[in-house]
PDB file of C-alpha atoms in Angstrom:
ATOM      1  CA  MET A  24      80.178 107.399  95.285  1.00  0.00           C
ATOM      2  CA  ASP A  25      81.594 104.002  96.385  1.00  0.00           C
ATOM      3  CA  GLU A  26      80.120 101.094  94.391  1.00  0.00           C
ATOM      4  CA  GLY A  27      82.736  98.725  95.664  1.00  0.00           C
ATOM      5  CA  ARG A  28      86.028  98.901  97.022  1.00  0.00           C
ATOM      6  CA  ASN A  29      86.042 103.013  96.500  1.00  0.00           C
ATOM      7  CA  SER A  30      84.236 104.325  93.838  1.00  0.00           C
ATOM      8  CA  THR A  31      84.275 107.813  92.460  1.00  0.00           C
ATOM      9  CA  ALA A  32      82.714 107.247  89.215  1.00  0.00           C
ATOM     10  CA  ASN A  33      79.247 107.020  87.773  1.00  0.00           C
ATOM     11  CA  SER A  34      79.389 105.995  83.903  1.00  0.00           C
ATOM     12  CA  ILE A  35      81.963 104.348  81.464  1.00  0.00           C
ATOM     13  CA  ASP A  36      82.517 107.717  79.571  1.00  0.00           C
ATOM     14  CA  ARG A  37      84.078 109.354  82.892  1.00  0.00           C
ATOM     15  CA  CYS A  38      87.724 108.747  83.528  1.00  0.00           C
ATOM     16  CA  GLY A  39      86.706 106.887  86.695  1.00  0.00           C
ATOM     17  CA  ILE A  40      86.328 103.335  87.403  1.00  0.00           C
ATOM     18  CA  LEU A  41      84.691 101.418  90.353  1.00  0.00           C
ATOM     19  CA  MET A  42      87.323 100.666  93.055  1.00  0.00           C
ATOM     20  CA  THR A  43      86.357  96.933  93.718  1.00  0.00           C
ATOM     21  CA  MET A  44      89.546  94.832  94.105  1.00  0.00           C
ATOM     22  CA  VAL A  45      89.384  92.382  91.324  1.00  0.00           C
ATOM     23  CA  HIS A  46      91.372  89.400  89.375  1.00  0.00           C
ATOM     24  CA  GLU A  47      93.508  90.433  86.321  1.00  0.00           C
ATOM     25  CA  VAL A  48      92.158  88.926  82.892  1.00  0.00           C
ATOM     26  CA  ASN A  49      94.817  87.547  80.784  1.00  0.00           C
ATOM     27  CA  HIS A  50      97.389  90.105  81.711  1.00  0.00           C
ATOM     28  CA  GLN A  51     100.278  88.145  80.611  1.00  0.00           C
ATOM     29  CA  GLY A  52      98.954  87.611  77.095  1.00  0.00           C
ATOM     30  CA  MET A  53      98.027  91.219  76.464  1.00  0.00           C
ATOM     31  CA  ASN A  54     101.217  92.952  76.635  1.00  0.00           C
ATOM     32  CA  HIS A  55     104.966  92.008  76.941  1.00  0.00           C
ATOM     33  CA  PRO A  56     106.217  93.102  80.398  1.00  0.00           C
ATOM     34  CA  ARG A  57     108.158  95.967  78.921  1.00  0.00           C
ATOM     35  CA  ALA A  58     105.403  97.324  76.359  1.00  0.00           C
ATOM     36  CA  HIS A  59     105.011 100.493  78.319  1.00  0.00           C
ATOM     37  CA  GLN A  60     108.366 101.240  79.868  1.00  0.00           C
ATOM     38  CA  ASN A  61     108.310 104.757  77.548  1.00  0.00           C
ATOM     39  CA  GLN A  62     104.840 105.716  78.780  1.00  0.00           C
ATOM     40  CA  ILE A  63     105.715 105.532  82.600  1.00  0.00           C
ATOM     41  CA  ALA A  64     104.569 108.407  84.537  1.00  0.00           C
ATOM     42  CA  PHE A  65     105.354 108.056  87.917  1.00  0.00           C
ATOM     43  CA  ARG A  66     107.440 105.515  89.992  1.00  0.00           C
ATOM     44  CA  SER A  67     107.455 104.683  93.787  1.00  0.00           C
ATOM     45  CA  GLU A  68     110.024 102.214  95.587  1.00  0.00           C
ATOM     46  CA  ARG A  69     107.485  98.998  94.251  1.00  0.00           C
ATOM     47  CA  LEU A  70     105.097 100.589  91.495  1.00  0.00           C
ATOM     48  CA  SER A  71     104.908 102.226  88.409  1.00  0.00           C
ATOM     49  CA  LEU A  72     102.187 104.251  86.999  1.00  0.00           C
ATOM     50  CA  ARG A  73     101.328 104.953  83.485  1.00  0.00           C
ATOM     51  CA  PRO A  74      98.478 105.864  80.894  1.00  0.00           C
ATOM     52  CA  TRP A  75      96.203 103.541  79.736  1.00  0.00           C
ATOM     53  CA  ALA A  76      96.859 101.521  76.543  1.00  0.00           C
ATOM     54  CA  ILE A  77      94.134  99.967  74.124  1.00  0.00           C
ATOM     55  CA  SER A  78      95.497  96.672  75.243  1.00  0.00           C
ATOM     56  CA  ASP A  79      94.419  97.010  78.733  1.00  0.00           C
ATOM     57  CA  ALA A  80      90.636  96.946  77.383  1.00  0.00           C
ATOM     58  CA  ALA A  81      90.223  93.210  78.709  1.00  0.00           C
ATOM     59  CA  PHE A  82      91.923  93.887  81.945  1.00  0.00           C
ATOM     60  CA  HIS A  83      89.538  97.078  82.376  1.00  0.00           C
ATOM     61  CA  ARG A  84      86.050  94.634  81.578  1.00  0.00           C
ATOM     62  CA  GLY A  85      87.623  92.217  83.927  1.00  0.00           C
ATOM     63  CA  LEU A  86      87.213  94.678  86.905  1.00  0.00           C
ATOM     64  CA  TRP A  87      83.433  95.236  85.870  1.00  0.00           C
ATOM     65  CA  GLU A  88      83.118  91.573  85.701  1.00  0.00           C
ATOM     66  CA  GLU A  89      84.138  91.110  89.224  1.00  0.00           C
ATOM     67  CA  HIS A  90      81.428  93.699  90.709  1.00  0.00           C
ATOM     68  CA  ASN A  91      78.941  91.892  92.829  1.00  0.00           C
ATOM     69  CA  GLU A  92      75.348  92.365  93.837  1.00  0.00           C
ATOM     70  CA  ARG A  93      76.466  95.363  96.443  1.00  0.00           C
ATOM     71  CA  VAL A  94      77.470  97.411  92.977  1.00  0.00           C
ATOM     72  CA  PRO A  95      74.687  99.340  91.163  1.00  0.00           C
ATOM     73  CA  ALA A  96      73.405  97.531  88.168  1.00  0.00           C
ATOM     74  CA  TRP A  97      75.028 100.473  85.863  1.00  0.00           C
ATOM     75  CA  ARG A  98      78.233  99.451  87.418  1.00  0.00           C
ATOM     76  CA  ARG A  99      78.269  95.776  86.572  1.00  0.00           C
ATOM     77  CA  ILE A 100      78.398  93.796  83.438  1.00  0.00           C
ATOM     78  CA  SER A 101      74.622  93.329  82.133  1.00  0.00           C
ATOM     79  CA  VAL A 102      73.265  90.268  80.916  1.00  0.00           C
ATOM     80  CA  GLU A 103      73.505  91.238  77.524  1.00  0.00           C
ATOM     81  CA  GLY A 104      77.219  91.751  78.039  1.00  0.00           C
ATOM     82  CA  ASP A 105      77.539  95.426  78.057  1.00  0.00           C
ATOM     83  CA  PRO A 106      79.708  97.286  78.076  1.00  0.00           C
ATOM     84  CA  THR A 107      81.456  95.336  75.638  1.00  0.00           C
ATOM     85  CA  HIS A 108      85.198  95.048  75.068  1.00  0.00           C
ATOM     86  CA  ALA A 109      84.956  97.312  71.926  1.00  0.00           C
ATOM     87  CA  GLU A 110      83.246  99.860  74.479  1.00  0.00           C
ATOM     88  CA  MET A 111      85.900  99.709  76.785  1.00  0.00           C
ATOM     89  CA  GLU A 112      88.560 100.373  74.168  1.00  0.00           C
ATOM     90  CA  ALA A 113      86.722 103.222  72.925  1.00  0.00           C
ATOM     91  CA  TRP A 114      86.493 104.505  76.562  1.00  0.00           C
ATOM     92  CA  ILE A 115      90.417 104.184  76.634  1.00  0.00           C
ATOM     93  CA  ARG A 116      90.800 106.041  73.396  1.00  0.00           C
ATOM     94  CA  THR A 117      88.742 108.921  74.469  1.00  0.00           C
ATOM     95  CA  CYS A 118      90.029 109.089  78.418  1.00  0.00           C
ATOM     96  CA  ARG A 119      92.088 112.207  79.057  1.00  0.00           C
ATOM     97  CA  PRO A 120      94.046 112.662  82.177  1.00  0.00           C
ATOM     98  CA  ALA A 121      91.792 115.144  83.476  1.00  0.00           C
ATOM     99  CA  PRO A 122      91.905 116.197  86.113  1.00  0.00           C
ATOM    100  CA  GLU A 123      95.674 115.635  86.160  1.00  0.00           C
ATOM    101  CA  PRO A 124      97.173 113.507  86.468  1.00  0.00           C
ATOM    102  CA  GLY A 125      93.947 111.236  85.612  1.00  0.00           C
ATOM    103  CA  LEU A 126      93.723 107.592  86.230  1.00  0.00           C
ATOM    104  CA  LEU A 127      96.862 105.555  85.772  1.00  0.00           C
ATOM    105  CA  VAL A 128      97.740 101.887  85.380  1.00  0.00           C
ATOM    106  CA  VAL A 129      99.655 100.596  88.176  1.00  0.00           C
ATOM    107  CA  GLU A 130     102.281  98.123  87.399  1.00  0.00           C
ATOM    108  CA  ASN A 131     104.961  96.409  89.358  1.00  0.00           C
ATOM    109  CA  ARG A 132     107.964  98.402  88.810  1.00  0.00           C
ATOM    110  CA  LEU A 133     110.350  95.176  88.335  1.00  0.00           C
ATOM    111  CA  THR A 134     108.100  93.062  86.323  1.00  0.00           C
ATOM    112  CA  ALA A 135     105.547  95.465  84.547  1.00  0.00           C
ATOM    113  CA  VAL A 136     102.739  93.169  85.660  1.00  0.00           C
ATOM    114  CA  ARG A 137      99.575  95.139  85.984  1.00  0.00           C
ATOM    115  CA  MET A 138      98.214  95.115  89.848  1.00  0.00           C
ATOM    116  CA  GLY A 139      95.617  97.946  89.381  1.00  0.00           C
ATOM    117  CA  TYR A 140      94.887 101.598  88.960  1.00  0.00           C
ATOM    118  CA  CYS A 141      95.039 104.550  90.823  1.00  0.00           C
ATOM    119  CA  GLY A 142      94.591 108.321  90.073  1.00  0.00           C
ATOM    120  CA  LEU A 143      92.031 111.554  90.073  1.00  0.00           C
ATOM    121  CA  VAL A 144      88.729 111.520  88.790  1.00  0.00           C
ATOM    122  CA  ASP A 145      86.308 114.145  88.419  1.00  0.00           C
ATOM    123  CA  ASN A 146      84.658 114.934  91.800  1.00  0.00           C
ATOM    124  CA  SER A 147      81.243 113.552  91.758  1.00  0.00           C
ATOM    125  CA  VAL A 148      79.944 115.690  94.792  1.00  0.00           C
ATOM    126  CA  GLY A 149      79.936 118.876  92.558  1.00  0.00           C
ATOM    127  CA  GLN A 150      83.533 120.505  93.656  1.00  0.00           C
ATOM    128  CA  PRO A 151      85.887 120.766  90.924  1.00  0.00           C
ATOM    129  CA  ASP A 152      88.674 122.171  92.715  1.00  0.00           C
ATOM    130  CA  GLU A 153      88.704 118.865  95.079  1.00  0.00           C
ATOM    131  CA  PRO A 154      89.293 115.802  92.696  1.00  0.00           C
ATOM    132  CA  GLU A 155      88.551 112.386  94.072  1.00  0.00           C
ATOM    133  CA  LEU A 156      90.764 109.662  94.763  1.00  0.00           C
ATOM    134  CA  ALA A 157      90.306 106.602  92.932  1.00  0.00           C
ATOM    135  CA  TYR A 158      92.077 103.422  92.848  1.00  0.00           C
ATOM    136  CA  ASP A 159      91.567  99.481  92.388  1.00  0.00           C
ATOM    137  CA  PHE A 160      94.070  96.400  92.850  1.00  0.00           C
ATOM    138  CA  LEU A 161      93.422  92.545  91.905  1.00  0.00           C
ATOM    139  CA  GLN A 162      92.817  90.557  94.811  1.00  0.00           C
ATOM    140  CA  GLU A 163      96.115  88.856  94.545  1.00  0.00           C
ATOM    141  CA  PHE A 164      97.699  92.135  95.732  1.00  0.00           C
ATOM    142  CA  TRP A 165      95.546  92.993  98.424  1.00  0.00           C
ATOM    143  CA  GLY A 166      96.842  93.431 102.102  1.00  0.00           C
ATOM    144  CA  GLN A 167     100.244  94.413 100.630  1.00  0.00           C
ATOM    145  CA  GLY A 168      99.853  98.235 100.975  1.00  0.00           C
ATOM    146  CA  PHE A 169     100.059  98.832  97.088  1.00  0.00           C
ATOM    147  CA  ALA A 170      96.710 101.252  97.402  1.00  0.00           C
ATOM    148  CA  THR A 171      98.428 103.119 100.003  1.00  0.00           C
ATOM    149  CA  GLU A 172     102.035 103.484  97.942  1.00  0.00           C
ATOM    150  CA  ALA A 173     100.359 104.259  95.060  1.00  0.00           C
ATOM    151  CA  SER A 174      97.766 106.583  96.257  1.00  0.00           C
ATOM    152  CA  HIS A 175     100.852 108.468  98.015  1.00  0.00           C
ATOM    153  CA  VAL A 176     102.678 108.952  94.440  1.00  0.00           C
ATOM    154  CA  VAL A 177      99.113 110.452  93.273  1.00  0.00           C
ATOM    155  CA  ILE A 178      98.835 112.641  96.329  1.00  0.00           C
ATOM    156  CA  ASP A 179     102.491 113.821  95.826  1.00  0.00           C
ATOM    157  CA  ARG A 180     101.526 114.749  92.305  1.00  0.00           C
ATOM    158  CA  ALA A 181      98.611 116.543  93.722  1.00  0.00           C
ATOM    159  CA  LEU A 182     100.435 119.028  95.980  1.00  0.00           C
ATOM    160  CA  GLU A 183     103.050 119.637  93.144  1.00  0.00           C
ATOM    161  CA  ILE A 184      99.817 120.531  90.934  1.00  0.00           C
ATOM    162  CA  GLY A 185      98.327 122.803  93.837  1.00  0.00           C
ATOM    163  CA  TYR A 186      95.370 121.415  94.513  1.00  0.00           C
ATOM    164  CA  ARG A 187      93.794 122.730  97.941  1.00  0.00           C
ATOM    165  CA  CYS A 188      91.983 119.341  98.842  1.00  0.00           C
ATOM    166  CA  LEU A 189      91.293 115.950  97.445  1.00  0.00           C
ATOM    167  CA  ALA A 190      87.843 114.132  98.096  1.00  0.00           C
ATOM    168  CA  SER A 191      87.061 110.404  98.175  1.00  0.00           C
ATOM    169  CA  THR A 192      83.387 108.975  98.345  1.00  0.00           C
ATOM    170  CA  VAL A 193      83.174 105.476 100.257  1.00  0.00           C
ATOM    171  CA  ARG A 194      80.177 102.956 100.917  1.00  0.00           C
ATOM    172  CA  VAL A 195      79.880 102.909 104.655  1.00  0.00           C
ATOM    173  CA  TRP A 196      80.370  99.139 104.623  1.00  0.00           C
ATOM    174  CA  ASN A 197      83.668  99.293 102.897  1.00  0.00           C
ATOM    175  CA  ILE A 198      86.029  99.115 105.662  1.00  0.00           C
ATOM    176  CA  ALA A 199      89.092  98.229 103.830  1.00  0.00           C
ATOM    177  CA  SER A 200      89.008 101.567 101.748  1.00  0.00           C
ATOM    178  CA  LEU A 201      87.947 103.511 104.936  1.00  0.00           C
ATOM    179  CA  HIS A 202      91.354 101.990 106.719  1.00  0.00           C
ATOM    180  CA  VAL A 203      93.370 103.144 103.591  1.00  0.00           C
ATOM    181  CA  LEU A 204      92.212 106.559 103.277  1.00  0.00           C
ATOM    182  CA  GLY A 205      92.696 106.839 107.058  1.00  0.00           C
ATOM    183  CA  LYS A 206      96.338 106.055 106.376  1.00  0.00           C
ATOM    184  CA  LEU A 207      96.302 108.626 103.642  1.00  0.00           C
ATOM    185  CA  GLY A 208      95.324 111.096 105.906  1.00  0.00           C
ATOM    186  CA  PHE A 209      91.628 111.447 104.807  1.00  0.00           C
ATOM    187  CA  VAL A 210      89.051 112.291 107.358  1.00  0.00           C
ATOM    188  CA  LEU A 211      85.298 111.927 107.475  1.00  0.00           C
ATOM    189  CA  THR A 212      83.357 115.082 106.614  1.00  0.00           C
ATOM    190  CA  GLY A 213      80.318 114.437 108.233  1.00  0.00           C
ATOM    191  CA  GLU A 214      78.354 114.262 105.025  1.00  0.00           C
ATOM    192  CA  ARG A 215      76.709 111.388 103.640  1.00  0.00           C
ATOM    193  CA  GLU A 216      74.319 109.895 100.851  1.00  0.00           C
ATOM    194  CA  HIS A 217      71.941 107.706 101.780  1.00  0.00           C
ATOM    195  CA  ASP A 218      71.361 104.436  99.837  1.00  0.00           C
ATOM    196  CA  ALA A 219      69.180 101.831 101.499  1.00  0.00           C
ATOM    197  CA  VAL A 220      69.944  99.679  98.570  1.00  0.00           C
ATOM    198  CA  HIS A 221      73.900  99.707  98.107  1.00  0.00           C
ATOM    199  CA  GLY A 222      74.552 101.152 101.276  1.00  0.00           C
ATOM    200  CA  ASP A 223      75.189 105.104 102.323  1.00  0.00           C
ATOM    201  CA  SER A 224      78.187 106.786 101.039  1.00  0.00           C
ATOM    202  CA  LEU A 225      80.529 109.031 103.102  1.00  0.00           C
ATOM    203  CA  LEU A 226      82.530 111.725 102.131  1.00  0.00           C
ATOM    204  CA  LEU A 227      85.959 111.863 103.350  1.00  0.00           C
ATOM    205  CA  ARG A 228      88.518 114.932 102.572  1.00  0.00           C
ATOM    206  CA  LEU A 229      92.130 115.301 102.520  1.00  0.00           C
ATOM    207  CA  SER A 230      93.664 118.927 103.257  1.00  0.00           C
ATOM    208  CA  LEU A 231      96.963 119.397 100.998  1.00  0.00           C
ATOM    209  CA  ARG A 232      97.554 123.117 102.358  1.00  0.00           C
TER     210      ARG A 232
END
């Protein structure tokens, strides 16, 4: 399901987050730039991908705060302020890297400034052998190829693991994500989930074999 930029998640208790590019919240104050160096999972030319840390909770909640009216209500911060910062921390504590490698925080490789996230989440269309690709970057990093670069890192890992295919679901109006996925080699399957309120979701698939 694409609730914004390119979403494959449907609740806070899943390791998938709405893929709408958003502003980072207080990224300078939450961690020293080198705080997660010992947790780096993967690297590319410009990026490092690492597991989530509890100190990423405000950043995580900031993603939700930027979700606009095109996003279903259950994927936005409610008028009551839910999910709270504490609930975001709980999500991080319980989130597991499954399907492997899970969802990873993406940082600038040189400065360790958080830029977004990218990884794999459970398939929302019922095919567990085809994980869904998820990504989200801060607005200041849009249009610079970071989503594509980070996704290539995740796809390379998926190949090593032995997945047969990866999936992605995108709202029909989400041209930017369709463009990124096209560059990655994803193709439209012709399957569509109708939604008169938030826009139809299109299913794309990438063959890895």
